[in-house]
Amino acid sequence: MRTSASVVAGGLLTVDGADALLQVEAGTRLRLLQGGIVDAPAAGSRIELSAGTQVALLSGSAVSSGVRFVDGSTVPQLSGSGASLTVNTPGELLLGGVVSAGVGMHLQTREQLRIDNHSVMAIGKASSASISSSDGAVNCRKLLRFMPRLCR
């Protein structure tokens, strides 16, 4: 999905099948509201989210690539090997919901990364994770309690 303006989603965006790509590219802002879910559970699946000014994954939203939360668990379980998640914006990146990926998670912003105190970030059986932003040291301190492997 590609737009020249904003994308605001409060429902389910999903793809299924091996090597599936779910791509959302907003010209300005991308906001995933409470109850909004972006899901790509299969092997080799990729989620790519980007926006020109802001990506906001609000509290109560969920983005999952290659993982499933089984029976109400808060611990992700690998459902698709080789799955990855990329979130990219030159502007602000707000993580307030659940963000998880089976193998790789890449968060990129040139401005500010904000993490809501209620957010839960996890990488199920992850092999790689990266973050790129203008205030990387501050971000790493915030991320340590959610993703300790990211900041070693």
Coordinates of N, CA, C and O in Angstrom, one line a residue:
M1 N 0.8 -1.2 0.0 CA 0.0 0.0 0.0 C 0.9 1.2 0.0 O 1.8 1.3 0.8
R2 N 0.6 2.2 -0.9 CA 1.4 3.4 -1.0 C 0.5 4.6 -1.1 O -0.4 4.5 -2.0
T3 N 0.7 5.6 -0.3 CA -0.1 6.8 -0.4 C 0.7 8.0 -0.4 O 1.9 8.0 0.0
S4 N 0.2 9.1 -0.9 CA 0.9 10.4 -0.9 C 0.7 11.2 0.4 O 1.4 12.1 0.7
A5 N -0.3 10.7 1.2 CA -0.7 11.4 2.4 C -0.6 10.4 3.6 O 0.3 9.5 3.6
S6 N -1.5 10.5 4.6 CA -1.4 9.7 5.8 C -2.1 8.3 5.6 O -3.0 8.2 4.8
V7 N -1.6 7.4 6.4 CA -2.3 6.1 6.6 C -2.7 6.0 8.1 O -1.8 6.1 8.9
V8 N -3.9 5.8 8.4 CA -4.4 5.5 9.7 C -5.1 4.2 9.7 O -6.1 4.0 9.0
A9 N -4.7 3.2 10.5 CA -5.3 1.9 10.5 C -5.6 1.5 11.9 O -4.8 1.6 12.8
G10 N -6.8 0.9 12.0 CA -7.3 0.4 13.3 C -7.8 -1.0 13.2 O -8.3 -1.5 14.2
G11 N -7.6 -1.6 12.1 CA -8.0 -3.0 11.9 C -6.9 -3.9 11.6 O -5.8 -3.7 12.0
L12 N -7.2 -5.0 10.9 CA -6.2 -6.0 10.6 C -5.6 -5.9 9.2 O -6.3 -5.8 8.2
L13 N -4.3 -5.8 9.1 CA -3.6 -5.8 7.8 C -2.7 -7.1 7.9 O -1.8 -7.2 8.8
T14 N -2.9 -8.1 7.0 CA -2.2 -9.3 7.1 C -1.9 -9.9 5.8 O -2.6 -9.6 4.8
V15 N -0.8 -10.7 5.7 CA -0.5 -11.5 4.6 C -0.1 -12.8 5.1 O 0.3 -13.0 6.2
D16 N -0.3 -13.8 4.3 CA 0.0 -15.2 4.7 C 0.7 -15.9 3.5 O 0.5 -15.5 2.4
G17 N 1.5 -16.9 3.8 CA 2.2 -17.6 2.8 C 3.7 -17.3 2.9 O 4.1 -16.2 3.3
A18 N 4.5 -18.2 2.5 CA 5.9 -18.1 2.5 C 6.4 -16.9 1.7 O 5.9 -16.7 0.6
D19 N 7.4 -16.2 2.2 CA 8.0 -15.1 1.5 C 7.1 -14.0 1.1 O 7.3 -13.2 0.2
A20 N 6.0 -13.8 1.9 CA 5.0 -12.7 1.7 C 5.6 -11.4 2.1 O 6.4 -11.3 3.0
L21 N 5.2 -10.3 1.4 CA 5.6 -9.0 1.8 C 4.4 -8.2 2.1 O 3.4 -8.1 1.3
L22 N 4.4 -7.5 3.3 CA 3.3 -6.6 3.6 C 4.1 -5.2 3.8 O 4.9 -5.0 4.7
Q23 N 3.8 -4.3 2.8 CA 4.5 -3.0 2.8 C 3.5 -1.9 2.8 O 2.5 -1.9 2.1
V24 N 3.7 -1.0 3.8 CA 2.8 0.2 3.9 C 3.8 1.4 3.9 O 4.7 1.5 4.7
E25 N 3.5 2.3 2.9 CA 4.4 3.4 2.7 C 3.5 4.7 2.6 O 2.7 4.9 1.7
A26 N 3.6 5.5 3.7 CA 2.7 6.7 3.8 C 3.6 7.9 3.4 O 4.7 8.0 3.9
G27 N 3.0 8.8 2.6 CA 3.7 10.0 2.2 C 4.0 10.9 3.4 O 5.1 11.6 3.4
T28 N 3.1 10.9 4.4 CA 3.3 11.8 5.6 C 3.4 11.0 6.8 O 4.5 10.6 7.2
R29 N 2.3 10.6 7.4 CA 2.2 9.9 8.7 C 1.6 8.5 8.5 O 0.7 8.4 7.8
L30 N 2.2 7.6 9.3 CA 1.6 6.3 9.4 C 1.2 6.1 10.9 O 2.1 6.1 11.8
R31 N -0.1 5.8 11.2 CA -0.5 5.6 12.6 C -1.3 4.3 12.7 O -2.2 4.1 11.9
L32 N -0.8 3.4 13.6 CA -1.5 2.2 13.8 C -2.2 2.4 15.2 O -1.5 2.6 16.2
L33 N -3.5 2.4 15.2 CA -4.3 2.7 16.3 C -4.5 1.5 17.3 O -4.2 0.4 16.9
Q34 N -5.0 1.8 18.4 CA -5.4 0.7 19.4 C -6.2 -0.3 18.7 O -7.2 0.1 18.0
G35 N -5.9 -1.5 18.8 CA -6.6 -2.6 18.1 C -6.1 -2.9 16.7 O -6.5 -3.9 16.1
G36 N -5.3 -2.0 16.2 CA -4.7 -2.2 14.9 C -3.6 -3.3 14.9 O -2.8 -3.4 15.8
I37 N -3.7 -4.2 13.9 CA -2.7 -5.3 13.9 C -2.1 -5.4 12.5 O -2.9 -5.4 11.5
V38 N -0.8 -5.5 12.4 CA -0.1 -5.8 11.1 C 0.6 -7.1 11.4 O 1.4 -7.3 12.3
D39 N 0.3 -8.1 10.5 CA 0.7 -9.5 10.8 C 1.2 -10.2 9.5 O 0.5 -10.2 8.5
A40 N 2.3 -10.8 9.6 CA 2.9 -11.7 8.5 C 3.6 -12.9 9.2 O 4.8 -12.8 9.5
P41 N 2.8 -13.9 9.5 CA 3.4 -15.0 10.3 C 4.2 -16.1 9.6 O 4.9 -16.8 10.3
A42 N 4.2 -16.1 8.3 CA 4.8 -17.3 7.6 C 6.4 -17.1 7.5 O 6.9 -16.0 7.6
A43 N 7.0 -18.2 7.1 CA 8.4 -18.2 6.8 C 8.8 -17.3 5.7 O 8.2 -17.2 4.7
G44 N 9.9 -16.5 6.0 CA 10.4 -15.6 5.0 C 9.6 -14.4 4.8 O 9.9 -13.6 3.9
S45 N 8.5 -14.2 5.6 CA 7.7 -13.0 5.4 C 8.4 -11.8 5.9 O 9.3 -11.8 6.7
R46 N 8.0 -10.6 5.3 CA 8.6 -9.3 5.6 C 7.5 -8.3 5.8 O 6.5 -8.3 5.0
I47 N 7.7 -7.5 6.8 CA 6.8 -6.3 7.0 C 7.7 -5.1 6.9 O 8.8 -5.1 7.5
E48 N 7.3 -4.2 6.0 CA 8.1 -2.9 5.8 C 7.1 -1.8 6.0 O 6.2 -1.6 5.2
L49 N 7.3 -1.0 7.0 CA 6.5 0.2 7.3 C 7.3 1.4 7.2 O 8.4 1.5 7.8
S50 N 6.8 2.4 6.5 CA 7.6 3.7 6.3 C 6.6 4.9 6.2 O 5.5 4.7 5.7
A51 N 7.1 6.0 6.5 CA 6.4 7.3 6.4 C 7.3 8.4 6.3 O 8.4 8.4 6.8
G52 N 6.9 9.5 5.6 CA 7.7 10.7 5.4 C 8.0 11.5 6.6 O 9.1 12.1 6.8
T53 N 7.0 11.6 7.6 CA 7.3 12.4 8.8 C 7.1 11.7 10.1 O 7.8 12.1 11.1
Q54 N 6.3 10.7 10.2 CA 6.1 10.0 11.5 C 5.5 8.6 11.3 O 4.6 8.4 10.5
V55 N 6.1 7.7 12.1 CA 5.5 6.3 12.2 C 5.1 6.2 13.7 O 6.0 6.4 14.6
A56 N 3.8 6.0 14.0 CA 3.3 5.9 15.4 C 2.6 4.6 15.5 O 1.5 4.4 15.0
L57 N 3.2 3.7 16.3 CA 2.5 2.4 16.6 C 2.0 2.6 18.0 O 2.7 2.4 19.0
L58 N 0.7 3.0 18.1 CA 0.2 3.4 19.4 C -0.1 2.2 20.3 O -0.2 1.1 19.9
S59 N -0.2 2.6 21.6 CA -0.5 1.6 22.6 C -1.8 0.8 22.2 O -2.8 1.4 21.8
G60 N -1.7 -0.5 22.4 CA -2.8 -1.4 22.0 C -2.7 -1.9 20.6 O -3.6 -2.6 20.2
S61 N -1.7 -1.5 19.9 CA -1.5 -2.0 18.5 C -0.5 -3.1 18.5 O 0.2 -3.3 19.5
A62 N -0.4 -3.8 17.4 CA 0.6 -4.9 17.4 C 1.1 -5.1 15.9 O 0.4 -5.0 15.0
V63 N 2.5 -5.3 15.8 CA 3.1 -5.6 14.6 C 3.9 -6.8 14.8 O 4.8 -6.8 15.7
S64 N 3.7 -7.9 14.0 CA 4.3 -9.2 14.2 C 4.7 -9.8 12.9 O 3.9 -10.0 12.0
S65 N 6.0 -10.1 12.8 CA 6.5 -10.8 11.6 C 7.2 -12.1 12.0 O 8.2 -12.1 12.7
G66 N 6.6 -13.2 11.5 CA 7.2 -14.5 11.8 C 7.1 -15.0 13.2 O 7.7 -16.0 13.6
V67 N 6.2 -14.4 14.0 CA 5.9 -14.8 15.4 C 4.4 -14.9 15.6 O 3.7 -14.2 14.9
R68 N 4.1 -15.7 16.6 CA 2.7 -15.7 17.1 C 2.7 -15.7 18.6 O 3.7 -16.1 19.3
F69 N 1.7 -15.1 19.2 CA 1.5 -15.1 20.6 C 0.4 -16.1 20.9 O -0.8 -16.0 20.5
V70 N 0.8 -17.3 21.5 CA -0.1 -18.4 21.6 C -0.8 -18.4 23.0 O -0.2 -18.2 24.0
D71 N -2.1 -18.7 22.9 CA -2.9 -18.8 24.1 C -2.8 -17.6 25.1 O -2.7 -17.8 26.3
G72 N -2.8 -16.4 24.6 CA -2.7 -15.2 25.4 C -1.4 -14.9 26.0 O -1.3 -14.0 26.9
S73 N -0.4 -15.7 25.6 CA 1.0 -15.5 26.2 C 1.5 -14.1 25.7 O 1.2 -13.6 24.7
T74 N 2.4 -13.5 26.5 CA 3.1 -12.3 26.1 C 4.5 -12.6 25.6 O 5.2 -11.7 25.2
V75 N 4.8 -13.9 25.5 CA 6.1 -14.3 24.9 C 5.9 -14.8 23.5 O 5.1 -15.7 23.3
P76 N 6.5 -14.2 22.5 CA 6.3 -14.6 21.1 C 7.0 -15.9 20.9 O 8.0 -16.3 21.4
Q77 N 6.3 -16.7 20.0 CA 6.9 -18.0 19.6 C 7.1 -17.9 18.1 O 6.2 -17.4 17.3
L78 N 8.2 -18.5 17.6 CA 8.6 -18.4 16.2 C 7.5 -19.2 15.4 O 7.2 -20.4 15.7
S79 N 7.0 -18.6 14.4 CA 6.0 -19.3 13.5 C 6.5 -19.3 12.1 O 6.0 -20.0 11.2
G80 N 7.5 -18.5 11.8 CA 8.0 -18.4 10.4 C 9.5 -18.0 10.4 O 9.9 -16.9 10.7
S81 N 10.4 -19.0 10.1 CA 11.8 -18.7 10.1 C 12.1 -17.7 9.0 O 11.4 -17.7 7.9
G82 N 13.1 -16.9 9.2 CA 13.6 -16.0 8.2 C 12.7 -14.7 8.0 O 12.9 -13.9 7.1
A83 N 11.7 -14.5 8.9 CA 10.8 -13.4 8.8 C 11.5 -12.1 9.4 O 12.3 -12.2 10.3
S84 N 11.2 -11.0 8.9 CA 11.8 -9.7 9.3 C 10.8 -8.6 9.4 O 9.8 -8.6 8.7
L85 N 11.2 -7.5 10.1 CA 10.4 -6.3 10.2 C 11.3 -5.1 10.1 O 12.4 -5.0 10.7
T86 N 10.9 -4.2 9.2 CA 11.6 -2.9 9.1 C 10.7 -1.8 9.3 O 9.6 -1.8 8.6
V87 N 11.0 -0.8 10.1 CA 10.2 0.4 10.3 C 11.2 1.6 10.0 O 12.2 1.7 10.7
N88 N 10.8 2.5 9.1 CA 11.7 3.5 8.7 C 10.9 4.8 8.5 O 9.9 4.9 7.9
T89 N 11.5 5.9 9.1 CA 11.0 7.2 8.9 C 12.1 8.2 9.1 O 12.9 8.0 10.0
P90 N 12.2 9.3 8.3 CA 13.2 10.3 8.6 C 12.7 11.2 9.8 O 13.5 11.9 10.4
G91 N 11.5 11.1 10.2 CA 10.9 11.8 11.3 C 10.9 11.1 12.6 O 11.7 10.3 12.9
E92 N 9.8 11.2 13.3 CA 9.6 10.6 14.6 C 9.1 9.2 14.5 O 8.2 8.9 13.7
L93 N 9.7 8.3 15.4 CA 9.2 6.9 15.5 C 8.7 6.7 16.9 O 9.5 6.8 17.9
L94 N 7.4 6.4 17.1 CA 6.8 6.2 18.3 C 6.4 4.8 18.4 O 5.6 4.3 17.6
L95 N 6.9 4.1 19.4 CA 6.6 2.6 19.7 C 5.8 2.5 20.9 O 6.4 2.7 22.0
G96 N 4.5 2.3 20.8 CA 3.7 2.2 22.0 C 3.0 0.9 22.1 O 2.4 0.5 23.1
G97 N 3.0 0.1 21.0 CA 2.3 -1.2 21.0 C 3.3 -2.3 21.0 O 4.5 -2.1 21.4
V98 N 2.9 -3.5 20.7 CA 3.7 -4.7 20.7 C 4.4 -4.8 19.3 O 3.7 -4.8 18.3
V99 N 5.7 -4.9 19.3 CA 6.5 -5.0 18.1 C 7.4 -6.2 18.2 O 8.2 -6.3 19.1
S100 N 7.2 -7.2 17.3 CA 8.0 -8.4 17.4 C 8.3 -9.0 16.0 O 7.6 -8.8 15.0
A101 N 9.5 -9.6 15.9 CA 9.9 -10.2 14.6 C 10.6 -11.5 14.9 O 11.3 -11.6 15.9
G102 N 10.5 -12.5 14.0 CA 11.1 -13.8 14.2 C 12.6 -13.8 14.1 O 13.2 -14.5 14.8
V103 N 13.1 -13.1 13.1 CA 14.6 -13.2 12.9 C 15.2 -11.8 13.0 O 16.2 -11.6 13.6
G104 N 14.7 -10.8 12.3 CA 15.4 -9.5 12.2 C 14.4 -8.4 12.4 O 13.3 -8.4 11.9
M105 N 14.9 -7.4 13.2 CA 14.1 -6.2 13.4 C 15.0 -5.0 13.2 O 16.1 -4.9 13.8
H106 N 14.6 -4.1 12.3 CA 15.4 -2.9 12.0 C 14.5 -1.7 12.2 O 13.5 -1.5 11.4
L107 N 14.9 -0.8 13.1 CA 14.1 0.4 13.4 C 15.0 1.6 13.0 O 16.1 1.7 13.5
Q108 N 14.5 2.4 12.1 CA 15.4 3.5 11.6 C 14.6 4.8 11.6 O 13.5 5.0 11.1
T109 N 15.2 5.8 12.2 CA 14.7 7.2 12.3 C 15.9 8.2 12.3 O 16.9 7.9 12.9
R110 N 15.7 9.3 11.7 CA 16.7 10.4 11.8 C 16.4 11.4 12.9 O 17.3 12.2 13.2
E111 N 15.2 11.4 13.4 CA 14.9 12.4 14.4 C 14.8 11.7 15.8 O 15.8 11.7 16.5
Q112 N 13.7 11.3 16.3 CA 13.5 10.9 17.6 C 12.8 9.6 17.7 O 11.8 9.3 17.0
L113 N 13.2 8.7 18.6 CA 12.6 7.5 18.9 C 11.9 7.6 20.3 O 12.6 8.0 21.3
R114 N 10.6 7.4 20.4 CA 9.9 7.5 21.7 C 9.3 6.1 22.0 O 8.7 5.5 21.1
I115 N 9.5 5.6 23.2 CA 9.0 4.3 23.6 C 8.0 4.6 24.7 O 8.4 5.1 25.8
D116 N 6.8 4.2 24.6 CA 5.7 4.3 25.6 C 6.1 3.3 26.7 O 6.5 2.2 26.5
N117 N 5.9 3.7 27.9 CA 6.1 2.9 29.1 C 5.4 1.5 29.0 O 5.8 0.6 29.7
H118 N 4.3 1.5 28.3 CA 3.4 0.3 28.3 C 3.8 -0.6 27.1 O 3.2 -1.6 26.9
S119 N 4.7 -0.2 26.3 CA 5.1 -1.0 25.1 C 5.8 -2.2 25.5 O 6.5 -2.3 26.5
V120 N 5.7 -3.3 24.7 CA 6.4 -4.5 24.9 C 7.1 -4.8 23.6 O 6.4 -5.0 22.6
M121 N 8.4 -4.9 23.7 CA 9.1 -5.2 22.4 C 9.8 -6.5 22.7 O 10.5 -6.7 23.7
A122 N 9.7 -7.4 21.7 CA 10.3 -8.7 21.8 C 10.8 -9.2 20.5 O 10.2 -8.9 19.5
I123 N 11.8 -10.0 20.5 CA 12.3 -10.7 19.3 C 12.3 -12.1 19.6 O 13.1 -12.6 20.4
G124 N 11.4 -12.9 19.0 CA 11.3 -14.3 19.2 C 12.4 -15.0 18.5 O 12.5 -14.9 17.2
K125 N 13.4 -15.6 19.2 CA 14.4 -16.4 18.6 C 15.2 -15.5 17.5 O 15.5 -16.0 16.5
A126 N 15.5 -14.3 17.9 CA 16.1 -13.3 16.9 C 17.5 -13.6 16.7 O 18.3 -14.0 17.5
S127 N 17.9 -13.3 15.4 CA 19.3 -13.4 15.1 C 19.9 -12.1 14.9 O 21.1 -11.9 14.9
S128 N 19.1 -11.0 14.6 CA 19.6 -9.7 14.4 C 18.6 -8.6 14.8 O 17.4 -8.8 14.7
A129 N 19.1 -7.5 15.2 CA 18.3 -6.3 15.5 C 19.2 -5.1 15.4 O 20.4 -5.2 15.7
S130 N 18.6 -4.0 14.9 CA 19.4 -2.8 14.8 C 18.5 -1.6 15.0 O 17.3 -1.7 14.7
I131 N 19.1 -0.5 15.4 CA 18.4 0.7 15.5 C 19.3 1.8 15.1 O 20.5 1.8 15.3
S132 N 18.8 2.7 14.3 CA 19.5 3.8 13.8 C 18.7 5.1 14.0 O 17.6 5.2 13.6
S133 N 19.3 6.0 14.8 CA 18.6 7.3 15.1 C 19.7 8.3 15.5 O 20.8 8.0 15.8
S134 N 19.2 9.6 15.6 CA 20.1 10.6 16.0 C 20.5 10.6 17.5 O 21.5 11.2 17.9
D135 N 19.7 9.9 18.3 CA 20.0 9.9 19.7 C 20.1 8.4 20.2 O 19.5 8.0 21.1
G136 N 21.0 7.7 19.5 CA 21.1 6.2 19.7 C 21.5 5.9 21.1 O 21.0 4.9 21.6
A137 N 22.3 6.6 21.8 CA 22.7 6.2 23.2 C 21.5 6.3 24.1 O 21.3 5.4 24.9
V138 N 20.7 7.3 24.0 CA 19.5 7.4 24.9 C 18.5 6.3 24.5 O 18.0 5.6 25.4
N139 N 18.3 6.0 23.3 CA 17.5 4.9 22.8 C 17.9 3.6 23.4 O 17.1 2.8 23.8
C140 N 19.2 3.4 23.3 CA 19.7 2.1 23.8 C 19.4 1.9 25.3 O 19.0 0.8 25.7
R141 N 19.5 2.9 26.1 CA 19.2 2.8 27.5 C 17.7 2.5 27.7 O 17.3 1.6 28.5
K142 N 16.8 3.1 26.9 CA 15.4 2.8 27.0 C 15.1 1.4 26.5 O 14.3 0.7 27.1
L143 N 15.8 0.9 25.5 CA 15.5 -0.4 24.9 C 16.1 -1.5 25.7 O 15.6 -2.6 25.5
L144 N 17.1 -1.3 26.5 CA 17.7 -2.3 27.3 C 16.7 -3.2 28.1 O 16.8 -4.4 28.1
R145 N 15.7 -2.5 28.6 CA 14.7 -3.3 29.4 C 13.8 -4.2 28.5 O 13.2 -5.1 29.0
F146 N 13.7 -3.8 27.3 CA 12.8 -4.6 26.4 C 13.6 -5.5 25.5 O 13.1 -6.6 25.2
M147 N 14.7 -5.1 25.0 CA 15.5 -5.9 24.1 C 17.0 -5.9 24.4 O 17.8 -5.2 23.8
P148 N 17.4 -6.6 25.5 CA 18.8 -6.5 25.9 C 19.8 -6.9 24.9 O 20.9 -6.3 24.9
R149 N 19.5 -7.7 24.0 CA 20.5 -8.2 23.0 C 20.8 -7.0 22.0 O 21.8 -7.1 21.3
L150 N 19.9 -6.1 21.8 CA 20.1 -5.0 20.9 C 21.2 -4.1 21.3 O 21.9 -3.5 20.4
C151 N 21.5 -3.9 22.5 CA 22.4 -2.8 23.0 C 23.7 -3.4 23.6 O 24.3 -2.7 24.3
R152 N 24.0 -4.5 23.3 CA 25.3 -5.1 23.9 C 26.5 -4.6 23.1 O 26.5 -4.2 22.0

